Short mmCIF file of C-alpha atoms and ligand atoms in Angstrom, two decimals:
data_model
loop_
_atom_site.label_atom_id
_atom_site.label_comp_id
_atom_site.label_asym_id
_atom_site.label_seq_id
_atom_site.Cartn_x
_atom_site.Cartn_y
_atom_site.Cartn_z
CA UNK A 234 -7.21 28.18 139.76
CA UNK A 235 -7.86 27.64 136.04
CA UNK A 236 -11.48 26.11 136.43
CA UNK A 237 -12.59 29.01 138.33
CA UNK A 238 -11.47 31.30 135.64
CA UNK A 239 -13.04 29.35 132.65
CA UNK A 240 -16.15 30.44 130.94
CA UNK A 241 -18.51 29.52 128.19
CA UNK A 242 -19.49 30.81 125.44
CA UNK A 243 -22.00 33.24 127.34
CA UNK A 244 -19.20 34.01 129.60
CA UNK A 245 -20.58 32.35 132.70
CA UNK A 246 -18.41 30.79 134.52
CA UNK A 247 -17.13 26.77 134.22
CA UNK A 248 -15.83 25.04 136.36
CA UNK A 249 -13.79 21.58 136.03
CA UNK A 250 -14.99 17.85 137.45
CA UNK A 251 -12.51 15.34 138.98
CA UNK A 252 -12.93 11.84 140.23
CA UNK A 253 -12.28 12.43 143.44
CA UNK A 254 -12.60 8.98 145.01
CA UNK A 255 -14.17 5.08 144.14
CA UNK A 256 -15.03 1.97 145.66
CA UNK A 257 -16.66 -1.08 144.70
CA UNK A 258 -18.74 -3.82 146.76
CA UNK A 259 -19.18 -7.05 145.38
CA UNK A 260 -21.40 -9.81 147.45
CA UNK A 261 -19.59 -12.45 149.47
CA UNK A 262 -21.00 -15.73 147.62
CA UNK A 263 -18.71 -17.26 144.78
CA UNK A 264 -20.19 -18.96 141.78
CA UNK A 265 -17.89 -20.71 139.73
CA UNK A 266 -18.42 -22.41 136.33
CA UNK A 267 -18.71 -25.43 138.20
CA UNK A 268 -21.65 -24.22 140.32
CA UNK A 269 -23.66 -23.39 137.29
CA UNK A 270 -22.53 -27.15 135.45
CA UNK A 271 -24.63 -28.35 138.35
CA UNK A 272 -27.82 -26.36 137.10
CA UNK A 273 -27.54 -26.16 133.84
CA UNK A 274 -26.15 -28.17 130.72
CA UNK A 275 -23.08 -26.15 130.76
CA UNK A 276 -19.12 -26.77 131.01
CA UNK A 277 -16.05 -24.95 132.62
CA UNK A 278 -14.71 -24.94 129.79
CA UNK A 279 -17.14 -24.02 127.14
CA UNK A 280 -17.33 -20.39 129.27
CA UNK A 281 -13.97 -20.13 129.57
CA UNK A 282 -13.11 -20.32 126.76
CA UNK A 283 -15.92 -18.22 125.49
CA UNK A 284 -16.52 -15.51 127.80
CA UNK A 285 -13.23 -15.36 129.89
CA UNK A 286 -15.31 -16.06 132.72
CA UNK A 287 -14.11 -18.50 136.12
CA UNK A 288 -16.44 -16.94 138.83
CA UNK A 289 -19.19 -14.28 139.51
CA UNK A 290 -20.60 -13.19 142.91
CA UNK A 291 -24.22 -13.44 143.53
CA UNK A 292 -26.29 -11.48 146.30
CA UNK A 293 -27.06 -12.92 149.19
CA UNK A 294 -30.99 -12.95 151.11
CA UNK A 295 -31.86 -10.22 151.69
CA UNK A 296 -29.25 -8.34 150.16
CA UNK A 297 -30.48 -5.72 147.46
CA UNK A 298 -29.12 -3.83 145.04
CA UNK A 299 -29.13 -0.37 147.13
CA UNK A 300 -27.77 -2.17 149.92
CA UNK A 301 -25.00 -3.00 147.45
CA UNK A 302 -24.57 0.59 146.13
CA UNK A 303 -24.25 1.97 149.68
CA UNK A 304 -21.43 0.19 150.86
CA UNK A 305 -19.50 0.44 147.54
CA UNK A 306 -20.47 4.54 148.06
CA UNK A 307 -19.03 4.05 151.72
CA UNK A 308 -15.97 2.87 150.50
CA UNK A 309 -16.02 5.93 147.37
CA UNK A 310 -16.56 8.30 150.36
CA UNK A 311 -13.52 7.07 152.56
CA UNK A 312 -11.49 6.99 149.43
CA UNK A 313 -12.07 10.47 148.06
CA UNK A 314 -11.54 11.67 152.09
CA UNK A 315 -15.18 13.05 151.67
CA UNK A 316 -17.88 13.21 154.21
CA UNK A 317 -21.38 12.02 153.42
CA UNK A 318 -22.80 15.19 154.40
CA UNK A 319 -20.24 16.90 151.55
CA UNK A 320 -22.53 15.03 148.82
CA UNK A 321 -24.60 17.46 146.67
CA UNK A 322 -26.50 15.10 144.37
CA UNK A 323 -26.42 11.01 143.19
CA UNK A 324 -26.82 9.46 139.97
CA UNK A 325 -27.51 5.93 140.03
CA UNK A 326 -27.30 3.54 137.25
CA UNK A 327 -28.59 0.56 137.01
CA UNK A 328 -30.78 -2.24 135.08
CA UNK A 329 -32.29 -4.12 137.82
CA UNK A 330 -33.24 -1.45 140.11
CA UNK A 331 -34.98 -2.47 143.60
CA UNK A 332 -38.33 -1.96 142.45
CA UNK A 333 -40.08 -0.82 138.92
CA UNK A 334 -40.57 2.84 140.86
CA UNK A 335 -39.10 4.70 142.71
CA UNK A 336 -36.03 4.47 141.55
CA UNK A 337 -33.02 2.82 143.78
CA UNK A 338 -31.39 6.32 143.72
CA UNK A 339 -34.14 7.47 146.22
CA UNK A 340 -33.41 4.40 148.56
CA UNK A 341 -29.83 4.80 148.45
CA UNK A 342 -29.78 8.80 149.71
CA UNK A 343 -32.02 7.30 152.67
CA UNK A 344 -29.98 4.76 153.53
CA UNK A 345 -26.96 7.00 153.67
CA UNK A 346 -29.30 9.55 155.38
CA UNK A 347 -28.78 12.20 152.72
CA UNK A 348 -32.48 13.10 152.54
CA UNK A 349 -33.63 16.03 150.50
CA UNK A 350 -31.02 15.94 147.74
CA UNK A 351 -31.51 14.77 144.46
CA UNK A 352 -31.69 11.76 143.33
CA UNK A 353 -31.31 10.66 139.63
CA UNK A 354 -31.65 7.21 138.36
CA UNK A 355 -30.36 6.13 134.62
CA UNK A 356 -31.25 3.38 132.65
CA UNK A 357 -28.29 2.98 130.03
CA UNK A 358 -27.47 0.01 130.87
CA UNK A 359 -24.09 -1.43 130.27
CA UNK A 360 -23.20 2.53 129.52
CA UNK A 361 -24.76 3.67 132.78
CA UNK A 362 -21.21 4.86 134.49
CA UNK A 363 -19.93 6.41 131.52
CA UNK A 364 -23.63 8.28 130.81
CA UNK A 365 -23.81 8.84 134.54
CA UNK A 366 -20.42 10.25 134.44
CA UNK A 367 -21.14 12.64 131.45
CA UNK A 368 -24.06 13.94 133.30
CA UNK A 369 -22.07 14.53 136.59
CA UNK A 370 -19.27 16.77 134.34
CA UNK A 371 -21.86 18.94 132.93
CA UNK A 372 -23.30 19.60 136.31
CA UNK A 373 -20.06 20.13 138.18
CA UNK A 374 -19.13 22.56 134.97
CA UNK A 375 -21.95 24.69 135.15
CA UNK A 376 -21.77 24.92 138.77
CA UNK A 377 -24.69 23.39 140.45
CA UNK A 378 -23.17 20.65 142.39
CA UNK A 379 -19.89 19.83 144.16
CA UNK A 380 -19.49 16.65 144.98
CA UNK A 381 -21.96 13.97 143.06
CA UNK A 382 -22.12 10.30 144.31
CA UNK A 383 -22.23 8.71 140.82
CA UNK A 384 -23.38 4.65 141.22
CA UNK A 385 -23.40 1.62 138.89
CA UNK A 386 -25.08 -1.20 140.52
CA UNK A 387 -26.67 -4.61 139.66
CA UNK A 388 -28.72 -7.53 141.04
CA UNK A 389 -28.33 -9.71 137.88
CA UNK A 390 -29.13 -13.08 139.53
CA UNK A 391 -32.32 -12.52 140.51
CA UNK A 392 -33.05 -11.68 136.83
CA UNK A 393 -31.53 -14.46 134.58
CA UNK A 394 -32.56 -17.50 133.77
CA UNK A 395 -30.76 -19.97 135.24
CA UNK A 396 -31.55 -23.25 133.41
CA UNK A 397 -30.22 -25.07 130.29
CA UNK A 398 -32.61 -22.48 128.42
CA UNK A 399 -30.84 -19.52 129.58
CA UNK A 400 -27.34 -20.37 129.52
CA UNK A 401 -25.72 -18.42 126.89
CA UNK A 402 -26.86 -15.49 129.03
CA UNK A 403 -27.00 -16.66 132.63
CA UNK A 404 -23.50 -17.75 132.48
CA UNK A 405 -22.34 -13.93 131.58
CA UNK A 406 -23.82 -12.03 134.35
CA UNK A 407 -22.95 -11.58 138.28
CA UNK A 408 -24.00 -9.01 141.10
CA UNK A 409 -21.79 -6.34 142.50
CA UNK A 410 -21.40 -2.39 142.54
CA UNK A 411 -19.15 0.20 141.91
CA UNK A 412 -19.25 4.22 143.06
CA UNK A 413 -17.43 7.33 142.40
CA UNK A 414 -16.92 10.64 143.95
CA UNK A 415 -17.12 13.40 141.30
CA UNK A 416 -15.95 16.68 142.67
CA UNK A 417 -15.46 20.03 141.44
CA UNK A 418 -11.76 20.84 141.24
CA UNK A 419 -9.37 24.02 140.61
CA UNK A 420 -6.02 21.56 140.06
CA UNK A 421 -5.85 22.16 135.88
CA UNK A 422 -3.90 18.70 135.57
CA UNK A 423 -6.62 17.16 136.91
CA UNK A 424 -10.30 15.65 135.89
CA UNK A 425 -12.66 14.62 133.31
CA UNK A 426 -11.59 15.84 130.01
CA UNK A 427 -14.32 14.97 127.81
CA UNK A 428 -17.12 12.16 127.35
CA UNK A 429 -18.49 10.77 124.19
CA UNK A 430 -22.28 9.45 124.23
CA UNK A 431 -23.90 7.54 121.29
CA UNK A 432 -27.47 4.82 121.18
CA UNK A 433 -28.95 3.54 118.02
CA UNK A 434 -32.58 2.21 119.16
CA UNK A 435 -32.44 0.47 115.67
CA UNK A 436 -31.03 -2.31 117.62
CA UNK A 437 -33.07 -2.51 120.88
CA UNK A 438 -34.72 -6.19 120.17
CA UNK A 439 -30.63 -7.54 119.33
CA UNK A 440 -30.55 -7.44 123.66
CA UNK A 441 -33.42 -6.94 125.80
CA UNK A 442 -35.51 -7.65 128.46
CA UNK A 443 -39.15 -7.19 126.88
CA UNK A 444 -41.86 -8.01 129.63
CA UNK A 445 -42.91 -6.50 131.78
CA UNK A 446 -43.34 -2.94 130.46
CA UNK A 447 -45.97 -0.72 129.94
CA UNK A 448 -46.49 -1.24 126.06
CA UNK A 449 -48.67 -4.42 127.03
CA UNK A 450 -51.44 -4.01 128.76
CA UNK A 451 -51.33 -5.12 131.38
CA UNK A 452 -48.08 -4.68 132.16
CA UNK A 453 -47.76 -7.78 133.52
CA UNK A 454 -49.63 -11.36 133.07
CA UNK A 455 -49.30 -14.86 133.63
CA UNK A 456 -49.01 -16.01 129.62
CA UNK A 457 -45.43 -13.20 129.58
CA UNK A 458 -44.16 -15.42 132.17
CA UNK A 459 -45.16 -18.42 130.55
CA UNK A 460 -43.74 -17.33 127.44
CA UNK A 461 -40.39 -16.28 129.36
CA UNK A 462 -40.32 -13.24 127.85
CA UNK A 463 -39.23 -11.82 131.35
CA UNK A 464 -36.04 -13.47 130.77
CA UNK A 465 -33.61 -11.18 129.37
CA UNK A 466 -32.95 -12.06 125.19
CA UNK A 467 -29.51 -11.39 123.52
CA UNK A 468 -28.62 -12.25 119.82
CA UNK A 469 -24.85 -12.70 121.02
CA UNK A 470 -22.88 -13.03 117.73
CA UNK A 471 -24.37 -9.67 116.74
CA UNK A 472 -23.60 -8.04 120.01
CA UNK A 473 -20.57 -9.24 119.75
CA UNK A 474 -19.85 -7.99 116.02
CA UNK A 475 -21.21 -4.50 116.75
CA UNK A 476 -19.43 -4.66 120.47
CA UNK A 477 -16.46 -5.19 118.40
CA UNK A 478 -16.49 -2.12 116.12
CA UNK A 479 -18.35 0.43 118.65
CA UNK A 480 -15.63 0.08 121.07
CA UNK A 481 -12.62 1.07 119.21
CA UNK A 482 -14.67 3.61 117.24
CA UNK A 483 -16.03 5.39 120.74
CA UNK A 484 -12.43 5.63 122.32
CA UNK A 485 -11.06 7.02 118.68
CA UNK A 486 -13.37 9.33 118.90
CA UNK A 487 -12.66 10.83 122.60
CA UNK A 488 -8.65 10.64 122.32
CA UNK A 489 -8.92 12.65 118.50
CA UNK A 490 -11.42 15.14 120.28
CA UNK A 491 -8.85 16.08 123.02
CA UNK A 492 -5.55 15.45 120.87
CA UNK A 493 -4.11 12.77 122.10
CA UNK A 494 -2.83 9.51 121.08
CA UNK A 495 -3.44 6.35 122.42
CA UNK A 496 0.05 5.51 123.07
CA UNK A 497 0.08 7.94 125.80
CA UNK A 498 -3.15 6.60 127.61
CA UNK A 499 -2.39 4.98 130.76
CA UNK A 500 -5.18 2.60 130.99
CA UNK A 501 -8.19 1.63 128.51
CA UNK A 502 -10.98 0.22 131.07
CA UNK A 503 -13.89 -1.14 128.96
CA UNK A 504 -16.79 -2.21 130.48
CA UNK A 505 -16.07 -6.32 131.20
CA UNK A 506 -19.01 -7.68 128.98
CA UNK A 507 -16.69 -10.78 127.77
CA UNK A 508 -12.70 -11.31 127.50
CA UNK A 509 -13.31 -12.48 123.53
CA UNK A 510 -14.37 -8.78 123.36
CA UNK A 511 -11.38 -6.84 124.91
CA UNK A 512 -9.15 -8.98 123.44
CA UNK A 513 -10.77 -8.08 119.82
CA UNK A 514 -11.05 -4.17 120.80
CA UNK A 515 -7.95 -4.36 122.21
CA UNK A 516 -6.13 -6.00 119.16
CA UNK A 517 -7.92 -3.61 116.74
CA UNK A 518 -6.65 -0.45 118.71
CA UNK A 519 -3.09 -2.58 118.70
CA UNK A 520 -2.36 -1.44 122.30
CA UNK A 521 -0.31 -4.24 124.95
CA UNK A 522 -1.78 -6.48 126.96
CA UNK A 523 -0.91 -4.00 129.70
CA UNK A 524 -2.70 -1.33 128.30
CA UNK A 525 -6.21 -2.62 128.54
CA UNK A 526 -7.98 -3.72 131.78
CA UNK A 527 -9.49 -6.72 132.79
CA UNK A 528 -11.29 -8.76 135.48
CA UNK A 529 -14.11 -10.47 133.93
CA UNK A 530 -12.62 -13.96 135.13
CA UNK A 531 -13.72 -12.84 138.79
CA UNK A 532 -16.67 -11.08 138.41
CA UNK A 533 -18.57 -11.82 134.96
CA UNK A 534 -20.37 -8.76 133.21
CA UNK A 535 -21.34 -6.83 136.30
CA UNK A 536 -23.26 -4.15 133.48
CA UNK A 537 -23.34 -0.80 135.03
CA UNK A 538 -21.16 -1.75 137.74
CA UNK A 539 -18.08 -3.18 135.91
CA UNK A 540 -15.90 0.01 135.11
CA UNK A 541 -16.06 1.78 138.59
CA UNK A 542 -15.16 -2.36 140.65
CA UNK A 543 -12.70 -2.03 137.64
CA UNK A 544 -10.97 1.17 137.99
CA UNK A 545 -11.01 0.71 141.84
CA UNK A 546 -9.36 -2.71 141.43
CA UNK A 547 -6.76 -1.13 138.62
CA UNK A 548 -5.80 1.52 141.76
CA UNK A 549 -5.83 -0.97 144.08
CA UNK A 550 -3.17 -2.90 142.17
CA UNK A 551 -0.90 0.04 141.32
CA UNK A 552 -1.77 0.03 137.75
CA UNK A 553 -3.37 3.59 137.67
CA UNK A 554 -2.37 6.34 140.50
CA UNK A 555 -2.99 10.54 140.32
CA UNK A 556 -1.86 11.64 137.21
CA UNK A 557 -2.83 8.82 135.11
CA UNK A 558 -4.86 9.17 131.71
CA UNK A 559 -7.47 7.23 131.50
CA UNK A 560 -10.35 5.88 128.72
CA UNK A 561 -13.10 4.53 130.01
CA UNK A 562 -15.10 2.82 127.37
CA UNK A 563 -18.64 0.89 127.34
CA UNK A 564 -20.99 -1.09 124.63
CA UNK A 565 -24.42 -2.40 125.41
CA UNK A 566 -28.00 -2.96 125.36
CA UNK A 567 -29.69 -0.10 123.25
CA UNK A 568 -27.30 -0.57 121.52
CA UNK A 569 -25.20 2.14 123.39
CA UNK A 570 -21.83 2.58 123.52
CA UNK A 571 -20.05 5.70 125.15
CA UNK A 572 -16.54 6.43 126.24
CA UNK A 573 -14.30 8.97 128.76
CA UNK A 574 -11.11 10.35 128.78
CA UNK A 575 -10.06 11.64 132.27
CA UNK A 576 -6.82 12.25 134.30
CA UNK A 577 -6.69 11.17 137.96
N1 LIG B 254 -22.81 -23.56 127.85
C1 LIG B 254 -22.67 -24.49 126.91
N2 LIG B 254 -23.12 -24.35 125.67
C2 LIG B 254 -23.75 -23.20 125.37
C3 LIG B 254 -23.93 -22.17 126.30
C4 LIG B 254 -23.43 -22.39 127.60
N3 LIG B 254 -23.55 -21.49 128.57
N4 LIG B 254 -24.57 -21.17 125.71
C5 LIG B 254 -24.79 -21.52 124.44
N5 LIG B 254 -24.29 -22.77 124.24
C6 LIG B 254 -24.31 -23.54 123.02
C7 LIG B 254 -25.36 -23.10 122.04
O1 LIG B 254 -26.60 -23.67 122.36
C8 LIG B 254 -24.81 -23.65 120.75
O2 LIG B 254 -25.10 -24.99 120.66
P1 LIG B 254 -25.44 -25.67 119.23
O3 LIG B 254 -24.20 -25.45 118.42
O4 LIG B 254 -25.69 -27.07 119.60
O5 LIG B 254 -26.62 -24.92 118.72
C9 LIG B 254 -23.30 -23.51 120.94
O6 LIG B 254 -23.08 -23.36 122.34
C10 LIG B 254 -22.72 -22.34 120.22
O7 LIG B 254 -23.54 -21.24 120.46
P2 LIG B 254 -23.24 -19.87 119.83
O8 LIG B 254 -24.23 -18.87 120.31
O9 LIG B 254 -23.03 -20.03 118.37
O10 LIG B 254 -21.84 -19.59 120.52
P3 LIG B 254 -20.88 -18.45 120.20
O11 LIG B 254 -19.59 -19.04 119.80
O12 LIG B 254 -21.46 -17.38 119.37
O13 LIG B 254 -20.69 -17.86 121.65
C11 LIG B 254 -21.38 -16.03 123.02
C12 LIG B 254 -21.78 -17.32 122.38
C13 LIG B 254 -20.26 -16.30 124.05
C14 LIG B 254 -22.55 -15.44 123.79
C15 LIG B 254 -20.86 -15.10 121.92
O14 LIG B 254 -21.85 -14.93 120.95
C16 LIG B 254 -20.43 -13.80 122.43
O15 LIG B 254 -19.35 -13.69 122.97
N6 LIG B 254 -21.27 -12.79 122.24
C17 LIG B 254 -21.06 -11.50 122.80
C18 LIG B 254 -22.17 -11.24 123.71
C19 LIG B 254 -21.72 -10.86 125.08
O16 LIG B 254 -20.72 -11.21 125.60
N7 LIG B 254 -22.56 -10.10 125.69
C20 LIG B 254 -22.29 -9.64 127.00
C21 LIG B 254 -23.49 -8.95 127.50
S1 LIG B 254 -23.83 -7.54 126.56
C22 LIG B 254 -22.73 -6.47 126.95
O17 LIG B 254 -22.28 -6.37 128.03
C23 LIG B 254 -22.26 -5.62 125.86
#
C-alpha cells in the first residue's frame, strides 16, 4: 500500500513503477565471424578478440523492425501475465526506425491493435531503454498510466556498411528486440528505484550517422551517398575511452543516490556495445565475473535492444528472479550514457 500513500512535494499523490514483465525477439538468421570473412577483409579472430563477438542475427525479407518489437512485446505481455488491452501507453526506442516519420511506435500499437493510445518514439540511441525507462517511472509516478509497453528495437543490417570499408563498424552490430512491461505497483519491495540520465552533444561527430538529415538541403542527394556519409561513422578508441569512464561513473552515481553499495547489487547489465568494454567497466567497479552480464558473443551490439534481450536472457538462466537488485547501465552515441537501479 505504500505507493498509494506517497506524495510529492505538492502533496499529490505518487505512485511506484515495477517491471512487471520482458521478452526479447531476435531474428532467426545466424551470422558468424566467418560469414562476414566472406564479405569483407576481416578475421574470426581479429573480432573476437576485439569485440567479444562470435555471432549476430540479422532480419530476414520482409521482416522489419516493428515486426520485431511486436513479438518481443508478445512475449513481455505473456511474461508480465498482462493482456494487450491492459496497455496504457508505449515508448519505443530505437535508431533505425521503419521509416524517417511516423515513428515505429505508431506501427507497433497497430499491429498489436492498440489503436488510440499513445505512442512515443525516442531517439537515444544505445541509452534508449534506460531513457525510455526513466520516462515510463515518471509517468507511472504521477499517475497517468498503468501499464506502459516500453521497446528497444533495431534493424542494424540494413544500415551498415558491409564491405572492407565498413568493418570496424559492421562487424559490431546485429538485429533483434527487447520489451518490457512497466506497471504501477503497491508491493514497497518492489520497482524502479531511481534512474540517472546524462548527454554531452560536445561529442556527437565521435559516432554518428550524418546523412540524411534535414540540415542539408536537400535532405537527401546522390553525391551523400556517393560520399558514404549514410554509413554510420565511429571514432572507436575514443568511444571506447569515454565508454570506459561514463559507465562506472553513471552506476556510482545511481547506487550513492539510493544508498547502496555495489556489493549488494545482484546484477550490473550494461548495454553489450563490446566485451573489451564490460570487462574494463567491470574491472574498474572491481565486481566478479558473476556480477556483470554478458551476451555480446551471440548477439553483437543490438543498441537499444541489448539490455531488455539481456535481462530477459539473465531471468531466463536463473541469474536474476523477484527480489533481485538490479543496475542497468548504458553508453552511446550522443555521447549518452544513463543508468537504473531497480528491484524485481
Ligand atoms: N577486421 C579486421 N581488421 C579491422 C577491422 C575488422 N573488422 N576493423 C578495423 N580493422 C583494422 C584497422 O583498419 C586497423 O588496421 P591498420 O592497423 O592497418 O590501420 C587495425 O584493425 C586496428 O584498428 P584500430 O581501430 O586501431 O583497432 P582497435 O584496437 O582500436 O579496435 C575497436 C577497434 C574494436 C572498434 C575499438 O576501438 C573499440 O573497441 N572501440 C569501442 C567502440 C565500440 O565498441 N563501439 C560499440 C558501438 S558504440 C556503443 O555501443 C557504445
Amino acid at each position: 500500500m505504500m505507493a498509494e500513500n506517497c506524495s510529492n512535494q505538492k502533496g499529490q499523490i505518487m505512485h511506484k513503477a515495477h517491471m512487471a514483465g520482458i521478452g526479447y525477439y531476435v531474428p532467426e538468421k545466424v551470422v558468424t565471424n566467418a560469414d562476414l570473412e566472406k564479405i569483407m577483409d576481416t578475421s574470426d579472430e581479429w573480432i573476437r578478440e576485439r569485440t567479444g563477438i562470435i555471432e549476430r542475427r540479422y532480419v530476414a525479407d520482409g521482416e522489419n523492425n516493428a515486426d520485431m518489437a511486436e513479438k518481443a512485446s508478445r512475449k513481455a505481455l505473456d511474461h508480465a501475465g498482462c493482456d494487450v488491452q491492459d496497455i496504457d501507453f508505449i515508448i519505443y526506442a530505437t535508431l533505425s526506425p521503419d521509416y524517417f516519420f511516423p515513428g515505429s511506435g505508431c506501427l507497433l500499437q497497430d499491429q498489436l491493435g492498440l489503436n488510440g493510445i499513445g505512442a512515443l518514439d525516442i531517439r537515444n540511441q544505445c541509452c534508449g531503454f534506460v531513457y525510455g525507462l526513466s520516462i515510463a517511472d515518471q509517468y507511472i509516478k504521477t499517475g497517468e498510466y498503468k501499464n506502459i509497453l516500453l521497446v528497444g528495437s533495431e534493424v542494424q543490417s540494413r544500415g551498415i556498411d558491409l564491405t572492407t570499408r565498413g568493418r570496424d563498424i559492421a562487424v559490431l552490430f546485429g538485429d533483434g528486440a527487447g520489451a518490457a512491461i512497466i506497471s504501477r505497483t503497491d508491493d514497497e519491495n518492489r520497482g524502479i528505484i531511481n534512474t540517472k540520465l546524462h548527454a554531452d552533444g560536445k561529442y556527437i561527430k565521435e559516432l554518428w550517422c550524418e546523412d540524411p538529415g534535414s540540415i542539408k538541403n536537400p535532405r537527401l542527394s546522390h553525391e551523400m551517398i556517393d560520399s558514404t556519409s549514410h554509413w554510420p561513422y565511429m571514432n572507436g578508441r575514443y568511444v571506447f575511452k569515454h565508454a570506459a569512464t561514463r559507465f562506472p561513473e553513471v552506476i556510482n552515481e545511481a547506487l550513492e543516490a539510493a544508498n547502496i553499495n555495489k556489493d549488494d547489487v545482484d546484477l550490473v547489465i550494461p548495454h553489450q556495445a563490446n566485451m573489451r568494454i564490460t570487462e574494463a567497466v567491470r574491472m574498474r567497479l572491481e565486481l566478479p565475473e558473476e556480477k556483470v552480464y554478458s551476451n555480446i558473443h551471440k548477439y553483437g551490439n543490438t543498441t537499444a535492444a541489448s539490455i531488455p534481450i539481456a535481462m530477459s536472457e539473465a531471468i531466463a538462466e536463473g541469474l536474476i528472479k523477484e527480489g533481485s537488485l538490479i543496475c542497468l547501465a548504458a553508453f552511446g552515441s550522443g555521447f549518452t550514457w544513463a543508468s537504473a537501479l531497480l528491484r524485481l
